Each structure stands twice: as C-alpha cells, then as structure tokens.
Amino acid sequence: MSAKAVREYYGKQLLARHIGALSGGAFEADGRGILVRKDVNDPASPETWDSLLAANPWARETPLVAKPDQLIKRRGKAGLVYVNKSFDECRKWVDARMNSSVTIDGVEGVLHTFLLEPFVPHAQEDEYYVAITSDRGGEELLFCVEGGVDVGDVDAKASRMRVALNEDVDAAAIERSLLAKAPAGRRGRLAAFYAALLKFYRELHFTLLEINPLVVEASGAVVPLDLAAKIDETAHFLCQSKWGPVDLPAPFGRAEFPEEAYIRGLDAKTGASLKLTVLNVTGRVWTMVAGGGASVVYADTICDLGFAHELANYGEYSGAPTDEQTFNYARTILGLMTRTKRPEGKVLIVGGGIANFTDVAATFRGLVKALRMYRDELLAGGVKIYVRRAGPNYQEGLKTMLKLRDESGLFLRVFGPEQDAVSVCPLALGLVDDKSMPDFDPDARPGVVVDESAKTPATPPPPPGGPPRPTSPARTFSANSLSDLAGLSLEGAAMASTQFTAKTRCLVYGLQPRAVQGMLDFDFMCKRSKPSVAAMVYPFQGQHYAKFYWGTEETLVPVYPSLQAACAKHPDASVLVNFASYRSVFDTCSEALDNHADQLRTLAIIAEGVPERQTRAIIEKAEAKGVGLIGPATVGGIKPGCFRIGNTGGMLDNIVMSKLYRPGSVSYVSKSGGMSNELNNIISRHSDGVCEGVAIGGDAYPGSRFVDHLLRYEANPDCKALVLLGEVGGADEYDVCDAIKSGRLTKPLVAWCIGTCASAFSFEVQFGHAGACARGRGEAAVDKNAALREAGAVVPRAFAE
C-alpha cells in the first residue's frame, strides 16, 4: 500500500464533491465530465456512446475538450488535447485514437481511456500553476504565475510556502507568503482557493495535488483545467465514505491485467502483503519472492545480470500469508507464466530473505499445491524452477519441494540459507554452471563450530556449606502479585532514546504469544538476569496472566487491560512494542506519548499500512517529547546478547546460525525487515557478528531515519563498522551523506540502496514497501548510491557484491 495516482476524472469528481463545504460555499467546482473507455463501441457494453450521452445530455449543447485520462504528462505538447469541439467531433476524434499505440517521452502505450469535459474559454494570462506536496514535516504549496502547457521548469520558477503538519493557515498568510507575483486583483481569490484546497488535500489524505492550469475568470470563478493527484491508499478505512469507489489506473505504458486486480483484492482482505505487477507477460524470467525488500533485491540482480528485458513480473508475498493465500497467489503467477511458451523455456525463481516470522513450510504447502495444479503446463513449457528460502520451518518447507521434485518430474533446484539470497539468480539465468551449487541436503548435519567468545568463564566451586550454584538464570515472573515491581525506581535505569542494554525491558501491546515467547527464548539464551518483557497490554480482556517458558521452566507474564495500569505496575519498562493494527495504532501511540512519555522512551510500531498523515503526526509528537521511534511497518531491531524487539532475528536456529546471542562489532540499519535478517546472516559469516541492527520500516516516513541510528552506532565504542541498506524512494540517505562529509560519521560505512532496477523500466513501478517509489528528483536508487559513494561510503556495484 502506498501513494497511488488517480485519474483526472476521479480527482475532479472529488473536488466537485467536497470543495464547496470545505470553502464555506465560497467555491464550487464543475463536476461535469464523461469517462470514455475502450469498449465504448461494443453494443454489449454498459457504457456506449449513446448511453453516455443519455446520462449526460449537457454534452450535446456544450463545447467540449477531449483528452486521454491515463496518467499521461504533457498531453498538450503531444497533440492529445482536442479543444472547443462538439460532442460528435469529440466522438470521431476519440474513436480514431482509441486502442491505438502512441509514444510519449519515450514511453509506448495504448490509449484506452478518454475524458470529455466542458470547454472553458479564457486568455493565456488567466492560467496559473498550483500544487501541494507532502514531506515529513508538513506540506509545501507551490505557485507559478505562468501556467499551462509552457509552464517550464516549475522547480526553478515556482514560489513556495512551507506549512507545518497541523498548522492552520488563512488566506491572508498565503497571499503574503506565496502570491506576490500574482496580479493584485486576483491575489485574494487565489489565496482563498488555496486555503480551501489545502483543507481538501488534508481531509482526503492526498499525497500530491497538481493543477496546471488553474484558470481564474474575470467573474472570480476558479476552474481547474488539468489535474494530477495521488492519494494515500492506506487511508481507505478513514476516507472510504468521502472517496467513494476508487479508480487506481496503471501508469501509462504498462498494460493492466485482471490478475493484478485479483491480487489487490486478496491483499485488501488479509493482514499479509500480496503484490503483483506484470512487466512483460511474454518474458522468460518470472519471480515469486517473499518480502518487500527481498523482492526488490531479486529484481535488481536480474536486471544487473542483463535480463531486464526478460523480467516478466514484480511482486512479493510476505507478512505470514496462509497456505491458501499463497496457493491463490502462486496459481495466479503460474497461470500468467504458462499462457505463452518460449522455445528456450522459462525460469521461475522462488526466493526471499531469511524470514523473521513467516512460516516457510505453511507457505510452501500452498506453492506446492499450485505447482501440482500446473504440472503439465510447466513441463510442456520447459519451465525450470529455482528455490532459495530460509526462516521459520524452512527445513520442512524445502523437504516438501524436494519431495515434489521426485514425484512430479518438474525441474527443481532447492537451496537454503547456506547459499546467499540472490546466488540462485545467475544459476537460473544460465550464467554459471548448473552443478556449481549443491542442493539443500535435509540429512546434512553442519559441523559444529565452537564460538569461543560466547563461552561462560569458569566459576570456582562455592566453599563447603555455601549456597548452591543456580543451574539456570533465575526467573523474574511468578504467580505472585502483579505489584511486585511497583516499587522499583527508574533512577539510573532510564535509557536514552533507542539505546538498548541487557537491562532494557518493555511492554508489549497486543496478545502476541509467539513474539513474546521468541523474546523470552532470546533472553534466556543471552543469559539475561531478567526477561525483557515486563508485561503485555490487551484492552479486550480483564487483568490476567499468560503462561510462557523461561528455558525449560514455566513462567507467567502479567496482562493488563490498559497501558496506564501496565506502566504503573512496571516502571522499569522503557520500551513499548506496539502490535496494534493499522486501524488503532495511532490512538495507542498517542496515548503512550501523551501520558507515558516520561517512562516509555522508545516506541516500536509494528503495523503496516498506517496512513501517512497519522504517521507524521506520531513523529511530530514523539520529537516534541524526545521519544525514539522504530517503524511503522517494521519487524523491529536487535542488540545481540541484550535485547530483541518482537520477531526480529527469526527462530532460535537462525539466532544461533547468525550468532545473535552475543555481540559483534558491525551495526546495521535497514528499511526492510526480511533483508535485515539476511544482513544478520551475511555479517555473521564475514565478520565477528552484529553489534546492533534496526529495521526502520519501509513506509515513506519512518519514525526514525538512517542517520539517527548510524549516529548512535558512531557513539558506541563497541561498534567498529557500519552497514546501511537503503532503497529507492525518499531522501533520507542524503542525510547520511551530509553526516559523512561533516565528520559526524567517521567509522567505515558499507552502503547500498536497492531498487536500481527502476531505471530499466520506462514506466513507474511501485515496489513492495509503501515508500519504495521515487516521488521526486534524487530519489532513484542509482542517484543515492552515487551520492553515498561520492561522500566516502563503500558502495558495491551490486547487492550480491
């Protein structure tokens, strides 16, 4: 979920529906318009030319404008705007172009949707450029006195006005700060419209709104002629009644498939993440990758290896989908893949990073079911399948794939975490010897390597009669009163924001037994004296205890119906791990920041799909209170040997494999949670291990930024080297460049931004994370990698390097 572009017709309908009320009746927008689709000449279509005219009789008597409505920029210069014509003339003009292929700014696409609307007579001097954009701290208003087709370089010419997130600005302030170049007689009217437009923008959760030109008539009427807009799709649960049916077209140049709409429907009905974009339906290389970050890394690698023209799809499945959801996702991809054949055959790469909490075996049951369904088609098409997966229950999942190979006769190569994440790509593409990598062996027992640094120093036996040595760390929780810890003082124990030690304790919001048990297992393995989870908060039940294991013994964790009660009983808890859903996370975070910021110095927000405006409000409030944030849309973070947030690091076998039970010397910060676990594996294999790692989350506005954590690591004497894994979209990596150049970051930094494959496509691609799409200049991955390299970071040529 992310910022999604809407059709001009839809944006103008929203404006017509709401601007009157939001302006106090000062403005009204003409909502007349006709959307003409590709089947308009099909007698069986519900929307033919005759039916459209019958529903819009005004079009017979009104001069019209006709133009494509497919997110095409600079239509006027491309000769795709037909002005001041009758309905019959517009009909002929549209019919002549409908379903034809055109090339605009190097992008080839098929024209299939047109907009007819009333023609507005006006002079050139009546045209203005207006826009509103969002950033981390609020909105920016842009105005240019020269609007229209020849507006030119808006970034260089436009006047700008910054408006803080919750700042109320009136027309007078806008007139003073923004409209000095506008004609004096029209400034007041323009300013009043801008003030109403800002309310409209905020109320309906837009992320971009551009009107060019905006015409101001002599009568004072304000008319948007051309409009481009993006809305925050994650705010659907807040704006459904205001938005109505949402039309989210594919970018011009990329055909839209019904299978994509089907996957969007599945995605909307689950807490998991399911994404699919068809890039080239006849391509040879198909992918089915788990994880928003990993899916981009695989696409990057395939493009880096010279197969961008053969990459058929982009997509990801993550967030613990069920086996049935995975089956439906997989059969959709296989159906598209087997629709056409290639003489040289096709390849399917089933990949992913090392999952934190997704049950690999469960998802593979769905995948195997789909592969069995399409067995004959896969064999007939000469499809080769390459699998690399790791995470919870991956051994069982890979065994299932090996069994399928034996029973079905399909060409299947199967690999686990013993191989790097993208090592299967050159193998699948035929660039390395097919025998160069051994398959996963379920019967192999990897050699045990003794980690000397993790050994506990020998303790001499106690003197005769002395107390016996404990055989395991003492339990903290018991069946005693919930007020056992109420008398503890925070003096001397409070953590600076996002600074974790072996004494850091947390509250977990939501009943998350799997995550809590994982945290307790990690604590026990790290030989913490107290478990890191002080209590859980669940408002839908009364006060009670939940049973968990502390080593081999049982222990009870208190559960409270309110955050207030949990904070009062456990004043040593300084972190809130918030598992509230995207619908309620704003309220729970607001309660923590408003009432408990003196105690809860760090908030980790796990939920994905939090509306951008709510996220920015949480950030603003947290900064005012001096509280650190991790997330939203994060798996959390980990400080080996000390503290683990939620499911970070995966199951115990991965904790052991990546040596996360004791600290190393390399600290990392990543947007992706799944790729952070891959970083744990890579760093443990090529260094003494991880000192600390945080996944800040893949949203456009993460609560904390790369530089915030890198500066913490810089100040930590135990950290000797830094790793940054950024991605396409946003500009936070440039803060890191500035920190290097200014000398605030001096430790060696290895940095890479994923999403370099975006430059291989002529159209915009929204990748798995909400923030993984370049919205402006400098947000491309290649630009940020170049800037980091120039600043002095070690930037490889590709992720695999």
JSON list of N, CA and C in Angstrom, two decimals, residues 734 737 740-741 783-795:
[
{"chain": "A", "resi": 734, "resn": "TYR", "atom": "N", "xyz": [20.53, 10.99, 1.92]},
{"chain": "A", "resi": 734, "resn": "TYR", "atom": "CA", "xyz": [21.34, 12.19, 1.75]},
{"chain": "A", "resi": 734, "resn": "TYR", "atom": "C", "xyz": [21.74, 12.81, 3.10]},
{"chain": "A", "resi": 737, "resn": "CYS", "atom": "N", "xyz": [24.90, 11.15, 3.82]},
{"chain": "A", "resi": 737, "resn": "CYS", "atom": "CA", "xyz": [25.99, 11.78, 3.06]},
{"chain": "A", "resi": 737, "resn": "CYS", "atom": "C", "xyz": [26.50, 13.03, 3.76]},
{"chain": "A", "resi": 740, "resn": "ILE", "atom": "N", "xyz": [28.59, 12.18, 6.82]},
{"chain": "A", "resi": 740, "resn": "ILE", "atom": "CA", "xyz": [29.95, 11.74, 6.48]},
{"chain": "A", "resi": 740, "resn": "ILE", "atom": "C", "xyz": [30.82, 12.94, 6.13]},
{"chain": "A", "resi": 741, "resn": "LYS", "atom": "N", "xyz": [30.28, 13.82, 5.30]},
{"chain": "A", "resi": 741, "resn": "LYS", "atom": "CA", "xyz": [31.06, 14.97, 4.85]},
{"chain": "A", "resi": 741, "resn": "LYS", "atom": "C", "xyz": [31.39, 15.93, 6.00]},
{"chain": "A", "resi": 783, "resn": "ASP", "atom": "N", "xyz": [20.88, 7.27, -8.03]},
{"chain": "A", "resi": 783, "resn": "ASP", "atom": "CA", "xyz": [21.32, 8.60, -7.61]},
{"chain": "A", "resi": 783, "resn": "ASP", "atom": "C", "xyz": [21.86, 8.57, -6.18]},
{"chain": "A", "resi": 784, "resn": "LYS", "atom": "N", "xyz": [21.17, 7.85, -5.32]},
{"chain": "A", "resi": 784, "resn": "LYS", "atom": "CA", "xyz": [21.58, 7.81, -3.92]},
{"chain": "A", "resi": 784, "resn": "LYS", "atom": "C", "xyz": [22.86, 6.99, -3.73]},
{"chain": "A", "resi": 785, "resn": "ASN", "atom": "N", "xyz": [23.00, 5.91, -4.49]},
{"chain": "A", "resi": 785, "resn": "ASN", "atom": "CA", "xyz": [24.25, 5.15, -4.43]},
{"chain": "A", "resi": 785, "resn": "ASN", "atom": "C", "xyz": [25.43, 6.01, -4.87]},
{"chain": "A", "resi": 786, "resn": "ALA", "atom": "N", "xyz": [25.23, 6.80, -5.93]},
{"chain": "A", "resi": 786, "resn": "ALA", "atom": "CA", "xyz": [26.30, 7.68, -6.40]},
{"chain": "A", "resi": 786, "resn": "ALA", "atom": "C", "xyz": [26.65, 8.73, -5.35]},
{"chain": "A", "resi": 787, "resn": "ALA", "atom": "N", "xyz": [25.65, 9.28, -4.69]},
{"chain": "A", "resi": 787, "resn": "ALA", "atom": "CA", "xyz": [25.89, 10.30, -3.67]},
{"chain": "A", "resi": 787, "resn": "ALA", "atom": "C", "xyz": [26.63, 9.71, -2.47]},
{"chain": "A", "resi": 788, "resn": "LEU", "atom": "N", "xyz": [26.26, 8.51, -2.06]},
{"chain": "A", "resi": 788, "resn": "LEU", "atom": "CA", "xyz": [26.93, 7.86, -0.94]},
{"chain": "A", "resi": 788, "resn": "LEU", "atom": "C", "xyz": [28.38, 7.54, -1.29]},
{"chain": "A", "resi": 789, "resn": "ARG", "atom": "N", "xyz": [28.60, 7.09, -2.51]},
{"chain": "A", "resi": 789, "resn": "ARG", "atom": "CA", "xyz": [29.97, 6.79, -2.94]},
{"chain": "A", "resi": 789, "resn": "ARG", "atom": "C", "xyz": [30.82, 8.08, -2.95]},
{"chain": "A", "resi": 790, "resn": "GLU", "atom": "N", "xyz": [30.25, 9.15, -3.45]},
{"chain": "A", "resi": 790, "resn": "GLU", "atom": "CA", "xyz": [30.97, 10.42, -3.51]},
{"chain": "A", "resi": 790, "resn": "GLU", "atom": "C", "xyz": [31.26, 10.95, -2.10]},
{"chain": "A", "resi": 791, "resn": "ALA", "atom": "N", "xyz": [30.35, 10.69, -1.15]},
{"chain": "A", "resi": 791, "resn": "ALA", "atom": "CA", "xyz": [30.54, 11.18, 0.21]},
{"chain": "A", "resi": 791, "resn": "ALA", "atom": "C", "xyz": [31.64, 10.42, 0.94]},
{"chain": "A", "resi": 792, "resn": "GLY", "atom": "N", "xyz": [31.97, 9.20, 0.48]},
{"chain": "A", "resi": 792, "resn": "GLY", "atom": "CA", "xyz": [33.03, 8.45, 1.12]},
{"chain": "A", "resi": 792, "resn": "GLY", "atom": "C", "xyz": [32.63, 7.09, 1.63]},
{"chain": "A", "resi": 793, "resn": "ALA", "atom": "N", "xyz": [31.36, 6.68, 1.44]},
{"chain": "A", "resi": 793, "resn": "ALA", "atom": "CA", "xyz": [30.95, 5.35, 1.85]},
{"chain": "A", "resi": 793, "resn": "ALA", "atom": "C", "xyz": [31.46, 4.32, 0.85]},
{"chain": "A", "resi": 794, "resn": "VAL", "atom": "N", "xyz": [31.59, 3.09, 1.31]},
{"chain": "A", "resi": 794, "resn": "VAL", "atom": "CA", "xyz": [31.95, 1.98, 0.44]},
{"chain": "A", "resi": 794, "resn": "VAL", "atom": "C", "xyz": [30.67, 1.47, -0.20]},
{"chain": "A", "resi": 795, "resn": "VAL", "atom": "N", "xyz": [30.52, 1.69, -1.49]},
{"chain": "A", "resi": 795, "resn": "VAL", "atom": "CA", "xyz": [29.30, 1.31, -2.21]},
{"chain": "A", "resi": 795, "resn": "VAL", "atom": "C", "xyz": [29.65, 0.26, -3.25]}
]
